[in-house]
Coordinates of C-alpha atoms in Angstrom, one line a residue:
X1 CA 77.7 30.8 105.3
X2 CA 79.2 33.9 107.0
X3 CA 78.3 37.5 106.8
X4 CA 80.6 40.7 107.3
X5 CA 79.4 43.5 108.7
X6 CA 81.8 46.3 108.3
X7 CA 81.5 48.7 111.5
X8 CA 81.5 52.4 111.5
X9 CA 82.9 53.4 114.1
X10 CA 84.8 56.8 115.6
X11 CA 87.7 54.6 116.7
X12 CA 86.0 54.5 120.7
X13 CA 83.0 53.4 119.9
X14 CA 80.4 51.6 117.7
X15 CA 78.2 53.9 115.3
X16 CA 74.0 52.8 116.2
X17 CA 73.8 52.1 112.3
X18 CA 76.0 49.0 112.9
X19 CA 74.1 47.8 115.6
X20 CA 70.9 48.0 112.6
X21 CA 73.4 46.2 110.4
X22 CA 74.1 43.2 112.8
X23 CA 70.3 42.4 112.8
X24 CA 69.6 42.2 108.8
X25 CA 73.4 40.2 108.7
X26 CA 72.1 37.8 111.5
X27 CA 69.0 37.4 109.5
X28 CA 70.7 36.2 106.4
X29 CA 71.8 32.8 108.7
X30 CA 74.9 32.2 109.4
X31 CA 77.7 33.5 111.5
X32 CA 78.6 37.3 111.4
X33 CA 81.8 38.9 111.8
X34 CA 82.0 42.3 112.8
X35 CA 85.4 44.4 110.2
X36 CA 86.5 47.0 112.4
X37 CA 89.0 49.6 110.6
X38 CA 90.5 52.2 112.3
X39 CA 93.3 53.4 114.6
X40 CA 93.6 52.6 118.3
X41 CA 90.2 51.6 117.7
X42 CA 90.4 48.8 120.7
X43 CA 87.7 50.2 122.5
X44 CA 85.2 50.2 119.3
X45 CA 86.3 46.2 118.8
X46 CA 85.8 45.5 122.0
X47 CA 82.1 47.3 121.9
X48 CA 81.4 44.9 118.9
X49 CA 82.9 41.7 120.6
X50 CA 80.2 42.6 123.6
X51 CA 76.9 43.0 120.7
X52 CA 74.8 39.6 120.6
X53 CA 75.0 37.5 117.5
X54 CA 78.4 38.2 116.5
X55 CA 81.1 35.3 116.4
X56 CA 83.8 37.1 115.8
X57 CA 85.6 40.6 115.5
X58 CA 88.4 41.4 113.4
X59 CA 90.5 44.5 114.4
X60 CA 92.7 45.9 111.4
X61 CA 94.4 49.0 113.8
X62 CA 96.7 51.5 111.4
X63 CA 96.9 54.7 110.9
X64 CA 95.7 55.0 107.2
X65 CA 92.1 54.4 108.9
X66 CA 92.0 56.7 111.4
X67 CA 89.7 59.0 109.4
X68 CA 87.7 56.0 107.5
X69 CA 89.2 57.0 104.0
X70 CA 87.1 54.9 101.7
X71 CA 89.5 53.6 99.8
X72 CA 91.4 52.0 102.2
X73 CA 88.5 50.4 104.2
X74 CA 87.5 48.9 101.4
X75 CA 90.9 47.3 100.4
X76 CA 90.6 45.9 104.0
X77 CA 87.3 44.4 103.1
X78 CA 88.0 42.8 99.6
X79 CA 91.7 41.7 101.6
X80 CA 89.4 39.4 103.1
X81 CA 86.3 39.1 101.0
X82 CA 86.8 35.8 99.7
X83 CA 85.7 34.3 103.3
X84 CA 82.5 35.7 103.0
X85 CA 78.9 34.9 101.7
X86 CA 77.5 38.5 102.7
X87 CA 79.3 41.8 103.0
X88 CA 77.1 44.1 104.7
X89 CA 77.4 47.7 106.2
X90 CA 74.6 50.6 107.1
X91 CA 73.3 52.3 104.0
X92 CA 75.0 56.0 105.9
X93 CA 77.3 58.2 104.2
X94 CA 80.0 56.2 105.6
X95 CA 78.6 52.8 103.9
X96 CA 77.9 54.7 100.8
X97 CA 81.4 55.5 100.0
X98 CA 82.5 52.3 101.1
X99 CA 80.6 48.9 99.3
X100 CA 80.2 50.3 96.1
X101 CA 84.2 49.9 95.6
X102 CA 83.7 46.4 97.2
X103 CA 80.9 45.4 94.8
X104 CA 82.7 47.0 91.8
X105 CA 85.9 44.7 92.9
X106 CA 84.0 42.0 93.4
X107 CA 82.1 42.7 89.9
X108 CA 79.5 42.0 92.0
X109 CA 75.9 43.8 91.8
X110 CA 75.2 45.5 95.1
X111 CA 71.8 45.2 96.7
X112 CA 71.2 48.8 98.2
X113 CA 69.1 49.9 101.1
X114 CA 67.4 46.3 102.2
X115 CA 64.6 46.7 104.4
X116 CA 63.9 43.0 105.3
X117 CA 65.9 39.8 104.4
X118 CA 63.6 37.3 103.2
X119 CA 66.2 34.2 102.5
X120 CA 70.1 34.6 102.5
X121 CA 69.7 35.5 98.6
X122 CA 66.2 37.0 98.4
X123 CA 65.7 40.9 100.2
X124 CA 63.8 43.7 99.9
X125 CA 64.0 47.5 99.0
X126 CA 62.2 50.5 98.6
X127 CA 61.9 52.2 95.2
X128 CA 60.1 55.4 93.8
X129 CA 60.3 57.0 96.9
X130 CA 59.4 54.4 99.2
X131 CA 55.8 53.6 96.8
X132 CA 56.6 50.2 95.9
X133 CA 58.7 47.1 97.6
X134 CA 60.8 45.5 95.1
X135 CA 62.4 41.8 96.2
X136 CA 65.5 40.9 94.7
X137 CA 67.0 37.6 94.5
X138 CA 70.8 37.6 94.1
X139 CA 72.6 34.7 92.4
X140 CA 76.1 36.6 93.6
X141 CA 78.9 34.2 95.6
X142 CA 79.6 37.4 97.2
X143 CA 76.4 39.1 98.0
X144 CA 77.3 43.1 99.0
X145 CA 74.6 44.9 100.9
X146 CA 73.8 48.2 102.2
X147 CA 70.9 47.9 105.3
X148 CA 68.7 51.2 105.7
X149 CA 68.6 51.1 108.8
X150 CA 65.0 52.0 109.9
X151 CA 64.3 48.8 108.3
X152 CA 65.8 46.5 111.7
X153 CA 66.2 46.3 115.4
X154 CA 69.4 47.7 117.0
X155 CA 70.9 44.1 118.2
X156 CA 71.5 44.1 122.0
X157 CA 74.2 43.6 124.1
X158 CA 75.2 40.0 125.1
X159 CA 78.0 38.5 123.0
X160 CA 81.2 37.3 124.0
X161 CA 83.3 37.3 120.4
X162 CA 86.9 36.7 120.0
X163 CA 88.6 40.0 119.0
X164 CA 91.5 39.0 116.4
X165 CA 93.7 40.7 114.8
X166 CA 94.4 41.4 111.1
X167 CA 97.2 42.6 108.8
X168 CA 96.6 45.8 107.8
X169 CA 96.1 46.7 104.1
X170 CA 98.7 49.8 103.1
X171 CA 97.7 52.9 102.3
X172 CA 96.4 53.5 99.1
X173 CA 97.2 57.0 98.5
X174 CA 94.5 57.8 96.3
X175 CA 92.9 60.2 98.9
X176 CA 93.8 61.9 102.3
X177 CA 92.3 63.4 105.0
X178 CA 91.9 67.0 105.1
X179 CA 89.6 68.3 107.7
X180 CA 86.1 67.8 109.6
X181 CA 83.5 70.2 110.2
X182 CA 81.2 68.4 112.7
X183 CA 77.7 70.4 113.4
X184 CA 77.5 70.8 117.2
X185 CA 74.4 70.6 119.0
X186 CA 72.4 69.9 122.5
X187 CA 69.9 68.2 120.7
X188 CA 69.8 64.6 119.9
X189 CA 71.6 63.5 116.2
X190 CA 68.7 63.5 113.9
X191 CA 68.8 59.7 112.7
X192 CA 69.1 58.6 116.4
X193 CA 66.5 60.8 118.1
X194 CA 63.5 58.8 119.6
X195 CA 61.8 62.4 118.7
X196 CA 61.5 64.4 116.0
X197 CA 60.3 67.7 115.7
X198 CA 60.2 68.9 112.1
X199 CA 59.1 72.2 110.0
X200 CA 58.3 73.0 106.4
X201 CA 57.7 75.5 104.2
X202 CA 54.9 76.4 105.8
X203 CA 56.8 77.8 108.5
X204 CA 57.5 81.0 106.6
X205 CA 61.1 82.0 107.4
X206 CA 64.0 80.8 109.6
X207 CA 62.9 83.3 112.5
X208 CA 59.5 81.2 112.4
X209 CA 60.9 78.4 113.0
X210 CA 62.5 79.5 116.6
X211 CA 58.4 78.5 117.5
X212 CA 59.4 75.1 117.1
X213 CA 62.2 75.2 120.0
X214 CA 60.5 75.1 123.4
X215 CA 58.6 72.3 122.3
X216 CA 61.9 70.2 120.7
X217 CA 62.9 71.4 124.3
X218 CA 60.4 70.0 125.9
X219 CA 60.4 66.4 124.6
X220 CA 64.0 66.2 124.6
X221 CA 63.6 65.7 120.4
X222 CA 65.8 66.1 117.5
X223 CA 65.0 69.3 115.2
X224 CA 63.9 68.6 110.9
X225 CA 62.8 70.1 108.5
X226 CA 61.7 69.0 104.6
X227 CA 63.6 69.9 101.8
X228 CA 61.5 72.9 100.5
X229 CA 62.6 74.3 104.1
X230 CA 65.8 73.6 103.6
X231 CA 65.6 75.1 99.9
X232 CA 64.0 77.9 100.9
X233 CA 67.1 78.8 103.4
X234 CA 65.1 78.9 106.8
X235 CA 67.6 76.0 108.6
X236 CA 70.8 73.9 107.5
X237 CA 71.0 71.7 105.3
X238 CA 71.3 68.5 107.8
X239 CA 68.1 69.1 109.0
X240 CA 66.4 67.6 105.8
X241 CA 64.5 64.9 106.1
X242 CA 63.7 62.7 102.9
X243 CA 64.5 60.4 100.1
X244 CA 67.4 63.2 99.5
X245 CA 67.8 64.1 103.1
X246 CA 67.7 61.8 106.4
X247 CA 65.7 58.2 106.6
X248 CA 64.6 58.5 109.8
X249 CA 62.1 56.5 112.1
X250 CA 61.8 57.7 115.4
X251 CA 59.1 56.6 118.3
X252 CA 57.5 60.1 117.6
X253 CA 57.4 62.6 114.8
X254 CA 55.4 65.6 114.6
X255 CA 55.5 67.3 111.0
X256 CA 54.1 71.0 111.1
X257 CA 53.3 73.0 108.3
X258 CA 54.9 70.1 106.1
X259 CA 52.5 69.1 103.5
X260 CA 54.4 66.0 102.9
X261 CA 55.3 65.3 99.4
X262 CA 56.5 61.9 98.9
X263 CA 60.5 62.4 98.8
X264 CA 59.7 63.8 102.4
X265 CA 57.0 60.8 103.3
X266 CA 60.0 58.2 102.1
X267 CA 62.3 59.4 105.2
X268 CA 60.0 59.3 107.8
X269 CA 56.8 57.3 107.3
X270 CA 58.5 54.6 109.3
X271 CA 58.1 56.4 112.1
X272 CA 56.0 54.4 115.2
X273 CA 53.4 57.7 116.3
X274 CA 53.1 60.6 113.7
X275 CA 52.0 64.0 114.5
X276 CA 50.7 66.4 111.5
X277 CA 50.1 70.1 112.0
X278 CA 48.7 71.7 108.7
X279 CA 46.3 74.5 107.8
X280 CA 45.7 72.6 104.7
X281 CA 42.9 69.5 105.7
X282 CA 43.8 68.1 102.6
X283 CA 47.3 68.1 103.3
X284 CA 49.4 64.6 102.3
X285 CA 51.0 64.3 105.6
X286 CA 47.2 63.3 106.6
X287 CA 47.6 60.2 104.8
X288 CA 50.6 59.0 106.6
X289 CA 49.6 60.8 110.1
X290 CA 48.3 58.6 113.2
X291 CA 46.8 62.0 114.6
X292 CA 46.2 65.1 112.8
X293 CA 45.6 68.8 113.8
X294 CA 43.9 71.3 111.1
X295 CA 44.9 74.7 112.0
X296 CA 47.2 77.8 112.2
X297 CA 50.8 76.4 113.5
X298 CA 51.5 79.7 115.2
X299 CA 48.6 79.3 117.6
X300 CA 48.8 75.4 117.7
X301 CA 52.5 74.7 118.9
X302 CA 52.2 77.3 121.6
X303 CA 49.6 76.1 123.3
X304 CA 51.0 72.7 122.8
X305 CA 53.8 73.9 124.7
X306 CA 51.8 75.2 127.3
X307 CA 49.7 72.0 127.6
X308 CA 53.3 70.1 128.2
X309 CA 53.6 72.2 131.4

């Protein structure tokens, strides 16, 4: 029984979502090999060589994956598929485009978003919005899984794997890389931050929600924001946080003037400490909150701020 994990990657180094993906791979039994597709990607093989639990790396280098066009990653995967009891990879954008074409190939069913591995055929998922748990039991030879990450551990540092070298598939030429538009900020990526500071509707209007700043500032923390936010045009669209946005499940999140429907409380109710700032007492986020402020958000977060020093 052997499990691959199929890296993302930028070509230097490993994505944190694989690091997820190596623990719910590990936890299936077996070994795990680590698929890493890309160009001069070395450095991002050697990353996963040096990640405990995995046996072995394989390192198809060309340039048809510089950019991670799905449909070449994923003829890289099925070119070596037949080796393998799992096929795993994070359930990102990245592994979203990827293992369905896998699992269609395979005329396999895929298993999406896993948040625990109960046996090497029996996991479990979220569904209606993170209400209820459902276990599936998969009779699949080939059992292709996408790991929400929030769900796992990163796996540490530790390994010594083998880094071997495959033939590269050839370029499909069903799609090509265009361009990237990558959102720059000082802040922490949203999915990664250990702190989250988010806002929703109740903040009013994008100038309202420059109260939120000094204290994302002051605890080093990611900025969010729910979907009616982001609806309502008061920040970007990669702020969301939800069952349509961002899963996230950082050590701290502090919601103000979210009243937390459930599509929001699905993408962050994993979270270790949650904060909830609402005028409303009767609020939703209340259910989900370990601590919980009643009151206007304008007077709160300042003096919040203030009481950071």
């Amino acid at each position: 029984m052997t499990a691959l994990v199929i890296a993302e990657h930028d070509n230097a180094s490993l994505k944190g979502s694989t690091l997820n993906t190596i623990t719910a791979a590990a936890q299936a039994g077996g070994d795990v090999h680590v698929l890493v597709a890309g160009h001069n990607a070395k450095a991002a093989a050697d990353a996963a060589a040096q990640i405990a639990g995995v046996s072995k790396v394989l390192l198809a280098d060309a340039p048809q994956f510089a950019d991670g066009l799905a449909e070449n990653v994923a003829e890289q995967a099925l070119a070596i598929a037949k080796d393998y009891t799992h096929i795993l990879a994070p359930a990102t954008a990245y592994g979203k485009n990827i293992l369905p074409r896998v699992a269609a190939k395979l005329d396999v069913a895929q298993i999406s978003e896993i948040t625990k591995v109960d046996s090497p055929d029996t996991f479990e998922r979220p569904i209606y919005a993170g209400n209820a748990i459902a276990t599936v039991q998969s009779t699949d030879a080939i059992k292709v899984i996408t790991v929400r990450t929030t769900g796992f551990d990163a796996a540490a540092t530790g390994g010594s794997a083998a880094v071997e070298s495959l033939t590269a598939v050839a370029d499909s030429g069903k799609s090509s890389f265009v361009s990237r538009e990558v959102a720059k900020s000082d802040r922490p990526e949203l999915t990664a931050a250990k702190i989250i500071v988010s806002g929703g509707r109740g903040m009013g209007s994008s100038e309202s929600f420059k109260i939120l700043e000094p204290l994302a500032d002051k605890l080093n923390a990611a900025m969010g924001a729910s979907r009616a936010a982001v609806d309502a045009g008061y920040v970007p669209n990669d702020w969301q946080v939800g069952q349509t946005g961002k899963i996230v499940a950082p050590q701290l999140y502090i919601a103000v003037g979210i009243s937390g429907a459930i599509q929001h409380l699905a993408g962050m109710k994993d979270s270790k400490v949650i904060v909830a700032i609402n005028k409303d007492e009767e609020a939703p986020i209340f259910s989900v909150a370990d601590y919980g402020i009643v009151g206007d958000l304008f007077e709160i977060v300042p003096e919040l701020v203030k009481q950071l020093g």
